[in-house]
PDB file of N, CA, C and O in Angstrom:
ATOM      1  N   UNK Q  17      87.478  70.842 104.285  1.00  0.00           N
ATOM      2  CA  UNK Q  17      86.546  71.549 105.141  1.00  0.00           C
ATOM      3  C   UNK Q  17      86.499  70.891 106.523  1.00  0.00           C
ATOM      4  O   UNK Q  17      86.545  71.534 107.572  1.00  0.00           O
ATOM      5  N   UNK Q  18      86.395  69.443 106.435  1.00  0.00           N
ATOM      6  CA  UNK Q  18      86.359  68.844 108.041  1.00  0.00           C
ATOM      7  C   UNK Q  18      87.995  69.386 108.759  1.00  0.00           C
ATOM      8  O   UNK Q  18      87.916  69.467 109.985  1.00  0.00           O
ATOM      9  N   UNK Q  19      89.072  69.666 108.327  1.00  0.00           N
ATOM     10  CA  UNK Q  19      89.996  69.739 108.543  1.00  0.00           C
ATOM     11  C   UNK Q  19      89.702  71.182 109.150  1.00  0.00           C
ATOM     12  O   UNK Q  19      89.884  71.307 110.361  1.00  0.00           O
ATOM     13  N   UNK Q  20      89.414  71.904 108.670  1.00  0.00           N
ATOM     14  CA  UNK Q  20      89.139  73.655 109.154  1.00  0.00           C
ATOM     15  C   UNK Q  20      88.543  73.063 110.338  1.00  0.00           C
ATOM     16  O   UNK Q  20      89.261  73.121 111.336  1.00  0.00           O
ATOM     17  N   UNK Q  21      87.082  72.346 110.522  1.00  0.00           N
ATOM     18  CA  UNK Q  21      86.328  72.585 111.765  1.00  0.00           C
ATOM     19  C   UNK Q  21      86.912  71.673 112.470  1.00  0.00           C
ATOM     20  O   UNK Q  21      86.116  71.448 113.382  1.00  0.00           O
ATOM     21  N   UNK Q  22      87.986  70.887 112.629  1.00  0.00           N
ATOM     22  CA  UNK Q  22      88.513  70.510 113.391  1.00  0.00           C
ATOM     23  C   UNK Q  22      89.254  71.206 114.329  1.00  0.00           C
ATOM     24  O   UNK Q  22      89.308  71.118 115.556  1.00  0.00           O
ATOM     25  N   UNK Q  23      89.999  72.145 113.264  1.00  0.00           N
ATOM     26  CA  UNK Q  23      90.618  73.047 113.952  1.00  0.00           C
ATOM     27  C   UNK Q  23      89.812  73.995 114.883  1.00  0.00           C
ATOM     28  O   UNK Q  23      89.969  74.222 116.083  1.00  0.00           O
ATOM     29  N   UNK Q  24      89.042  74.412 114.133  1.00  0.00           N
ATOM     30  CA  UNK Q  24      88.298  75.370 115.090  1.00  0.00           C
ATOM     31  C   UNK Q  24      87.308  74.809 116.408  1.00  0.00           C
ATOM     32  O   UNK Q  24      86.653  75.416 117.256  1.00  0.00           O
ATOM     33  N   UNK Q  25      87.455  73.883 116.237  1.00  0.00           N
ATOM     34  CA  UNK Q  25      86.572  72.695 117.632  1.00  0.00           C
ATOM     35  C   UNK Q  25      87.855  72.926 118.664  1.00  0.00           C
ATOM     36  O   UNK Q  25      87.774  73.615 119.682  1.00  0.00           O
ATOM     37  N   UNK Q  26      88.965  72.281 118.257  1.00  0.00           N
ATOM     38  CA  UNK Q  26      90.387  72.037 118.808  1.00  0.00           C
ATOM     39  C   UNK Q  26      90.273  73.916 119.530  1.00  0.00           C
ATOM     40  O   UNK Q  26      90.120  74.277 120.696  1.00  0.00           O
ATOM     41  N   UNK Q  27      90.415  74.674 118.363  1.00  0.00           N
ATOM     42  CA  UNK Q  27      91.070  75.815 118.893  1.00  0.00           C
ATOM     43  C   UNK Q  27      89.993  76.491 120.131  1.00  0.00           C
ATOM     44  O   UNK Q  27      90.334  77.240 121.047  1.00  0.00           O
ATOM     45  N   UNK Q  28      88.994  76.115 119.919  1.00  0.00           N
ATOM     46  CA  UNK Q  28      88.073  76.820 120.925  1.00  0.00           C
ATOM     47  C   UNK Q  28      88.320  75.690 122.737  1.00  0.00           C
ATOM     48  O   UNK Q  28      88.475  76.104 123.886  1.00  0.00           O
ATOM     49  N   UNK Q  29      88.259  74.461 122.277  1.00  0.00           N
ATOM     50  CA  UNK Q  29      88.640  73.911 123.295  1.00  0.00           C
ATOM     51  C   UNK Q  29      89.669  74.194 124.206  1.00  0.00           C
ATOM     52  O   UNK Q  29      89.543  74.245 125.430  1.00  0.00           O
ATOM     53  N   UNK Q  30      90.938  74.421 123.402  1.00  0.00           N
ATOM     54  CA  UNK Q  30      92.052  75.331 124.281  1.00  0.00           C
ATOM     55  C   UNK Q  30      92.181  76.319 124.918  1.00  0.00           C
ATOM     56  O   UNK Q  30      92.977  76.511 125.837  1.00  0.00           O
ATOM     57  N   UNK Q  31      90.805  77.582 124.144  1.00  0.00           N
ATOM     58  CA  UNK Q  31      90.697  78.718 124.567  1.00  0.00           C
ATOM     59  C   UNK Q  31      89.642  78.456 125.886  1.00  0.00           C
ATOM     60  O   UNK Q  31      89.777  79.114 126.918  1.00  0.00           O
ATOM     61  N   UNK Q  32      88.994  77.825 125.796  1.00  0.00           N
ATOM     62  CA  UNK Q  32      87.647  77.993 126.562  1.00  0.00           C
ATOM     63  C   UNK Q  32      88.326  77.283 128.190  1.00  0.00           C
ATOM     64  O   UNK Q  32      88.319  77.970 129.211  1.00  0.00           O
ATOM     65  N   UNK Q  33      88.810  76.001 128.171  1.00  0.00           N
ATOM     66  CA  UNK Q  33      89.292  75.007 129.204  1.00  0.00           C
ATOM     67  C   UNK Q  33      90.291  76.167 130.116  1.00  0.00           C
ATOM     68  O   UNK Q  33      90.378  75.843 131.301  1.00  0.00           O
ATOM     69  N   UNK Q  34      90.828  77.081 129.855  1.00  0.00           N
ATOM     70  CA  UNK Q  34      91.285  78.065 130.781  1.00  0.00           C
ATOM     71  C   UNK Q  34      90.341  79.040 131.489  1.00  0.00           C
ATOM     72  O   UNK Q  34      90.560  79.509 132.606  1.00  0.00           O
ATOM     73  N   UNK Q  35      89.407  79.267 130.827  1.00  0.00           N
ATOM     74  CA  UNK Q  35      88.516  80.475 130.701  1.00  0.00           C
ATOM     75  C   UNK Q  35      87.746  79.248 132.136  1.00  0.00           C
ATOM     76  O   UNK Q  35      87.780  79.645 133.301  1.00  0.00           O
ATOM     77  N   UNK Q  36      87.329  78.304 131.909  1.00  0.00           N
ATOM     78  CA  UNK Q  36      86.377  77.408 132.355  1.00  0.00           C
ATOM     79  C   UNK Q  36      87.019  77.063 134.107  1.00  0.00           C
ATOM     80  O   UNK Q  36      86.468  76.904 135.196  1.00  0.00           O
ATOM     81  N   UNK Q  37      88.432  77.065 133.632  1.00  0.00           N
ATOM     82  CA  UNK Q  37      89.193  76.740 135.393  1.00  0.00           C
ATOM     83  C   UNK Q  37      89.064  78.344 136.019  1.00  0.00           C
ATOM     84  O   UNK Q  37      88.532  78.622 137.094  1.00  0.00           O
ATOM     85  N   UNK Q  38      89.482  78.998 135.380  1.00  0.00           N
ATOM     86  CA  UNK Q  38      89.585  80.366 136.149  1.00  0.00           C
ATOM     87  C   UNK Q  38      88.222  81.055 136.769  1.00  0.00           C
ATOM     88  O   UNK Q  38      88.268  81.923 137.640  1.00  0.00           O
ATOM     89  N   UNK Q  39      87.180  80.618 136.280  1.00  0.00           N
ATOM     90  CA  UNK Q  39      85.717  80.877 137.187  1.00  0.00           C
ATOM     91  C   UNK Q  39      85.001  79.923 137.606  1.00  0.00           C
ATOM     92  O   UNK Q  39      83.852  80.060 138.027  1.00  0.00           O
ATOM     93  N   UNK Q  40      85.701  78.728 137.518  1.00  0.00           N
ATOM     94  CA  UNK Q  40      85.107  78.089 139.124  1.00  0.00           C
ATOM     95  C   UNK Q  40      85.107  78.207 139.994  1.00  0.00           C
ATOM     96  O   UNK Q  40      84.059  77.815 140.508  1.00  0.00           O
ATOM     97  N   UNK Q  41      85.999  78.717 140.845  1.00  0.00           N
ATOM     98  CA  UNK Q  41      86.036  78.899 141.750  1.00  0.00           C
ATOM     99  C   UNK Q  41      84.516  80.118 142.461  1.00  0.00           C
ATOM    100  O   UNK Q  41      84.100  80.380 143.590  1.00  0.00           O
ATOM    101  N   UNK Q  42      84.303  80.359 141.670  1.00  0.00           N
ATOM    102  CA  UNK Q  42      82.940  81.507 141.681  1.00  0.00           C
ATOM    103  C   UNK Q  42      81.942  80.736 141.856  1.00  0.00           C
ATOM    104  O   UNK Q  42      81.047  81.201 142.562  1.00  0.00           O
ATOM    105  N   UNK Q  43      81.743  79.302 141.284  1.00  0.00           N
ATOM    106  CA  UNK Q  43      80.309  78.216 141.531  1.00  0.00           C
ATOM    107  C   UNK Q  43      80.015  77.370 142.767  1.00  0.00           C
ATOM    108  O   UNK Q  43      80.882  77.411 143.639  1.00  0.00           O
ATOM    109  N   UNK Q  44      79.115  76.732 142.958  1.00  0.00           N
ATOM    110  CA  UNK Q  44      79.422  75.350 144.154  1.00  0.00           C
ATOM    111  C   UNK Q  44      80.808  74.611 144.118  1.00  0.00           C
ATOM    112  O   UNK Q  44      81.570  74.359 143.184  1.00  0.00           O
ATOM    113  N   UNK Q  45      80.861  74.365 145.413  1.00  0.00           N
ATOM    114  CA  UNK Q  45      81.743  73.521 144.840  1.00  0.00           C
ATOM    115  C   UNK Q  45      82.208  72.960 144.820  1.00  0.00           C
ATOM    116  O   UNK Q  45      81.919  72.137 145.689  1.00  0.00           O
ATOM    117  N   UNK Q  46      83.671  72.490 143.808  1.00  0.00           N
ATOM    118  CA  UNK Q  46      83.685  71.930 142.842  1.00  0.00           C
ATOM    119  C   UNK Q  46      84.506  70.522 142.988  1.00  0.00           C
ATOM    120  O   UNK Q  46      84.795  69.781 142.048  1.00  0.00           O
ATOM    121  N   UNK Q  47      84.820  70.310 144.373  1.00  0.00           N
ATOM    122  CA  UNK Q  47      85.067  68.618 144.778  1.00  0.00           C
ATOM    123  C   UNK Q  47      86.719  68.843 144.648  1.00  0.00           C
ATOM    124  O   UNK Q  47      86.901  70.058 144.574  1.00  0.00           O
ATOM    125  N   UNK Q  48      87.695  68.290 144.605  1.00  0.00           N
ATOM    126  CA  UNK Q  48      88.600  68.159 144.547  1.00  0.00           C
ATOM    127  C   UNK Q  48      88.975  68.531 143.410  1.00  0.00           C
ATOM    128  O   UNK Q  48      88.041  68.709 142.627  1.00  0.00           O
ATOM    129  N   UNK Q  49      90.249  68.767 142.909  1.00  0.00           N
ATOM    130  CA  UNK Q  49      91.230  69.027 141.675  1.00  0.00           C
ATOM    131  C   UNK Q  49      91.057  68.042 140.760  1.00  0.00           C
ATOM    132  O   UNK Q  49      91.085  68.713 139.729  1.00  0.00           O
ATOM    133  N   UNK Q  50      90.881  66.804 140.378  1.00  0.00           N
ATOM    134  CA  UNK Q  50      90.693  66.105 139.553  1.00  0.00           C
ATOM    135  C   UNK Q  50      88.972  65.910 138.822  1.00  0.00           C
ATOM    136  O   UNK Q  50      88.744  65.479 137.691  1.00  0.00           O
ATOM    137  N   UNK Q  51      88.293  66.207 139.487  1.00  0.00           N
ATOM    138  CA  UNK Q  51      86.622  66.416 139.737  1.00  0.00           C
ATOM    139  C   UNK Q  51      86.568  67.181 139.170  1.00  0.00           C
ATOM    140  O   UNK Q  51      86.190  66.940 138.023  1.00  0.00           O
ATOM    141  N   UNK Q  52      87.002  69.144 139.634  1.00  0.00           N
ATOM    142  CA  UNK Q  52      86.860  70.234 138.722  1.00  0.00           C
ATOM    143  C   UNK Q  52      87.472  70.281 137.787  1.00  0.00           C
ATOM    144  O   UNK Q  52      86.982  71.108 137.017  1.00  0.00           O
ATOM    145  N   UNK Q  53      88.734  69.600 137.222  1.00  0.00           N
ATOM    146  CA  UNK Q  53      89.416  69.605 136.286  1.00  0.00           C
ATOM    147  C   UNK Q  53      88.382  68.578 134.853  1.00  0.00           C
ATOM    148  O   UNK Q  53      88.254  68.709 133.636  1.00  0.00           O
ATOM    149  N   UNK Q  54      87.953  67.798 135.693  1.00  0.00           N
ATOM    150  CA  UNK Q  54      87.200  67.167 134.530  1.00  0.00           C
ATOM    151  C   UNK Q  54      86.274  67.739 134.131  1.00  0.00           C
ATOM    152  O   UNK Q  54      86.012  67.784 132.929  1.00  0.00           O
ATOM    153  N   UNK Q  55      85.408  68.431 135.244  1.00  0.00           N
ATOM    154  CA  UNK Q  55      84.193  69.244 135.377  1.00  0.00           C
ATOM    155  C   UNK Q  55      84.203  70.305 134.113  1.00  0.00           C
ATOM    156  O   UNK Q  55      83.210  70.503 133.414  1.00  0.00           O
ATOM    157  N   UNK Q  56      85.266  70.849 133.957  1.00  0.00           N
ATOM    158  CA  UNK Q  56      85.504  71.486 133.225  1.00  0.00           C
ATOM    159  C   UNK Q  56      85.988  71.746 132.073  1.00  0.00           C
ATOM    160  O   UNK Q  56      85.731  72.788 131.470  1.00  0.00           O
ATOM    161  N   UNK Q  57      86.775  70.791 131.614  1.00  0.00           N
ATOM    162  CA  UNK Q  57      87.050  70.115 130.717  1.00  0.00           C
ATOM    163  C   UNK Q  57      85.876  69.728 129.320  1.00  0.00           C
ATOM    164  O   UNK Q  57      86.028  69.964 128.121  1.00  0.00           O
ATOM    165  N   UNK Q  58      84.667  69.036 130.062  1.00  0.00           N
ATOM    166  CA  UNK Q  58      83.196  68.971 129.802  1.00  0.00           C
ATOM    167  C   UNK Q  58      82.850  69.739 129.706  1.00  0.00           C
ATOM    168  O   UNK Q  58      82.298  69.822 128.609  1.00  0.00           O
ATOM    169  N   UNK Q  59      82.765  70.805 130.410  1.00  0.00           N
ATOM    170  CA  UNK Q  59      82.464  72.026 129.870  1.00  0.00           C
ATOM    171  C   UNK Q  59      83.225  73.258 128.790  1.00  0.00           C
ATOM    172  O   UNK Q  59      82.615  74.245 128.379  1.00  0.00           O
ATOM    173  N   UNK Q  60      84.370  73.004 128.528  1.00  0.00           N
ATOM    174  CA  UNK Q  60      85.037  72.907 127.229  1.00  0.00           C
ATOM    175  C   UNK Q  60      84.928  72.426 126.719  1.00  0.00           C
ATOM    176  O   UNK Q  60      85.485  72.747 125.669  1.00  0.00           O
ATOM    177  N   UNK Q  61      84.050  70.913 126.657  1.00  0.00           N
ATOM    178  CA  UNK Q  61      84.212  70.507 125.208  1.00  0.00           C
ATOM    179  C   UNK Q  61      82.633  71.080 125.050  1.00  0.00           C
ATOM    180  O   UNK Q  61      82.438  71.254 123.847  1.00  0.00           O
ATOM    181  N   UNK Q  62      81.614  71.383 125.720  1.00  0.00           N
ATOM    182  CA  UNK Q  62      80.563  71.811 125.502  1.00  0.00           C
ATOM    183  C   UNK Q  62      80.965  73.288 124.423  1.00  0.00           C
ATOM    184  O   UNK Q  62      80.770  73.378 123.211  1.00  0.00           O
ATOM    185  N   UNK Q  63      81.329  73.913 124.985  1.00  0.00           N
ATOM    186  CA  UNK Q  63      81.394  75.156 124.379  1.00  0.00           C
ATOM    187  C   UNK Q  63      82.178  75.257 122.891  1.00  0.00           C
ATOM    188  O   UNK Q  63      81.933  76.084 122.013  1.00  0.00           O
ATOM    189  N   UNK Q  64      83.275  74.097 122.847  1.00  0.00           N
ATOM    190  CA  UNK Q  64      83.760  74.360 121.827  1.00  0.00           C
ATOM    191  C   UNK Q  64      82.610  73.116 120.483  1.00  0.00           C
ATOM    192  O   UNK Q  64      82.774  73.006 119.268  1.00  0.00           O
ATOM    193  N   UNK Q  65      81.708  72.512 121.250  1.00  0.00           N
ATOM    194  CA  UNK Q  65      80.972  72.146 120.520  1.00  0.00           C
ATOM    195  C   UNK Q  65      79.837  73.125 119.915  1.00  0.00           C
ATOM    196  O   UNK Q  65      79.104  72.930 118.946  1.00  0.00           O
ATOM    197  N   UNK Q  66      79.942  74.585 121.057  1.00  0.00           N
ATOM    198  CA  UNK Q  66      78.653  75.366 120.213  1.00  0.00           C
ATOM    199  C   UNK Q  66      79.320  76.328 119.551  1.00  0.00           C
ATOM    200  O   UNK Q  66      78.608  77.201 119.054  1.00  0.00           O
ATOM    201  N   UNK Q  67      80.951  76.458 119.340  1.00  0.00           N
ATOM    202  CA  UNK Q  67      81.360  77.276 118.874  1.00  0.00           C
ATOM    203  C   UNK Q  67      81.259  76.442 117.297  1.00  0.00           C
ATOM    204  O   UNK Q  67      80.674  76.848 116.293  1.00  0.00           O
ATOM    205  N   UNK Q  68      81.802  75.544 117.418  1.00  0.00           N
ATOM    206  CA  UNK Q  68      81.588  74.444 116.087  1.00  0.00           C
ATOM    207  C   UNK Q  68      80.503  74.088 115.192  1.00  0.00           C
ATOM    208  O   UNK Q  68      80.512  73.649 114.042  1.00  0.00           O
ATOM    209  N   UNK Q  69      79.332  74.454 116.193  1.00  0.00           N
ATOM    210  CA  UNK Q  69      78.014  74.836 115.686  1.00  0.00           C
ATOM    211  C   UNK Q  69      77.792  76.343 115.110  1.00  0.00           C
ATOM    212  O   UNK Q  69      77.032  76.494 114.153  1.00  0.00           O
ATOM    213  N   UNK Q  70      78.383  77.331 115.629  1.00  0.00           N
ATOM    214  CA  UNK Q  70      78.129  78.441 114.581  1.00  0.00           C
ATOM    215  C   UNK Q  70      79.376  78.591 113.431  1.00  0.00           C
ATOM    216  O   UNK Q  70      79.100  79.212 112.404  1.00  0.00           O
ATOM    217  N   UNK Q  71      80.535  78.116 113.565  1.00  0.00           N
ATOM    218  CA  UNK Q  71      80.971  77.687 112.297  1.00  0.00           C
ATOM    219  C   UNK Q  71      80.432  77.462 111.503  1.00  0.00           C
ATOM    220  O   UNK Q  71      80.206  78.229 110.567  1.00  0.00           O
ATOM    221  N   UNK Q  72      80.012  76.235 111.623  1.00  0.00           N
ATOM    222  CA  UNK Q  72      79.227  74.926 110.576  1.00  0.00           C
ATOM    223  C   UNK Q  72      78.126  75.998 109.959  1.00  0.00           C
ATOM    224  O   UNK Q  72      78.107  76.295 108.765  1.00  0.00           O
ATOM    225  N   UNK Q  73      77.204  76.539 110.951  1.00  0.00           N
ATOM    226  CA  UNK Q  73      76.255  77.269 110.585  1.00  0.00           C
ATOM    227  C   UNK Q  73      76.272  78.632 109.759  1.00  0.00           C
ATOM    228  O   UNK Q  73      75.395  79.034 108.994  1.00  0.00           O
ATOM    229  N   UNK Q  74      77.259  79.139 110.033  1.00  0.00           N
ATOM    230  CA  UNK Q  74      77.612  80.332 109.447  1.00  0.00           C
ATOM    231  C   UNK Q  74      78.252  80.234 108.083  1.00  0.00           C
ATOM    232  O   UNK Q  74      78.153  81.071 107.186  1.00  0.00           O
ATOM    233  N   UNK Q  75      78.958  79.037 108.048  1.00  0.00           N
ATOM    234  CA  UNK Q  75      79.564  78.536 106.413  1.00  0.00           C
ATOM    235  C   UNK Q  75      78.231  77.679 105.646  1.00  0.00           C
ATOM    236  O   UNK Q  75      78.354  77.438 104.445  1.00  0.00           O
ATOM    237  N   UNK Q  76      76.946  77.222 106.382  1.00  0.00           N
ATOM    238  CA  UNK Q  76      76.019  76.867 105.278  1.00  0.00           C
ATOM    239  C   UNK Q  76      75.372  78.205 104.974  1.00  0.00           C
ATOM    240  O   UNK Q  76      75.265  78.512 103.787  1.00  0.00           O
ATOM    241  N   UNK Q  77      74.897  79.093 105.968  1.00  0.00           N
ATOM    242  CA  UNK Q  77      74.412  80.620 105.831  1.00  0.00           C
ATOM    243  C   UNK Q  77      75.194  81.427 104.590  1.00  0.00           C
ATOM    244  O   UNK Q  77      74.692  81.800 103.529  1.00  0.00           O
ATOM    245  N   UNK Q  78      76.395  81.564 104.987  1.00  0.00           N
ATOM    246  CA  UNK Q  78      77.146  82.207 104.080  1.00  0.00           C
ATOM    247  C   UNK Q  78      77.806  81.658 102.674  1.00  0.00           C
ATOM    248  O   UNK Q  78      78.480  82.275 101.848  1.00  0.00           O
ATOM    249  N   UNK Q  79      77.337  80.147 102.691  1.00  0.00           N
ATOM    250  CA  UNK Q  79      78.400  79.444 101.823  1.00  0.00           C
ATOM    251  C   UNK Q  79      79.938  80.053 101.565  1.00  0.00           C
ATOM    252  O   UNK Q  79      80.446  80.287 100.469  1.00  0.00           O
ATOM    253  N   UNK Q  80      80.385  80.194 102.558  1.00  0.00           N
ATOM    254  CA  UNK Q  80      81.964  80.126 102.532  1.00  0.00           C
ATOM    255  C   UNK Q  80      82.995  80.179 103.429  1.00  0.00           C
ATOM    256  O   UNK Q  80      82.489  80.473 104.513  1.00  0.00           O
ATOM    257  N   UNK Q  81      84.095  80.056 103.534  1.00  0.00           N
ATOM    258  CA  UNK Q  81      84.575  79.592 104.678  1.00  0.00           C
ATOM    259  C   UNK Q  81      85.306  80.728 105.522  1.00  0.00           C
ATOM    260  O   UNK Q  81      85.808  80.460 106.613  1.00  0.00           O
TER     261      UNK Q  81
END
């Protein structure tokens, strides 16, 4: 089971860290290329931490995977 939500932490991180560069440019901003790159990054791992949270949540809700 930790092996699944790994994956799915991992897989959302990959998805999201593109999603996350491509609309910055829309915010304040965002300091140089290494700055927004991290900026965002953090904010991929944010998201793939709340995606990891309705995993988790949805497999104690549902008991199953």
């Amino acid at each position: 089971m930790l092996q699944l939500f790994g994956k799915v932490f991992l897989i959302a991180v990959a998805v999201n860290f593109p999603w996350e560069m491509a609309q910055a440019y829309l915010y304040a901003p965002m300091g140089d290329w290494v700055t927004a790159t991290m900026r965002c990054f953090r904010a991929a791992i944010v998201d793939g931490a709340i995606v990891l949270g309705i995993a988790v949540g949805g497999t104690a809700v549902f008991r199953r995977r």
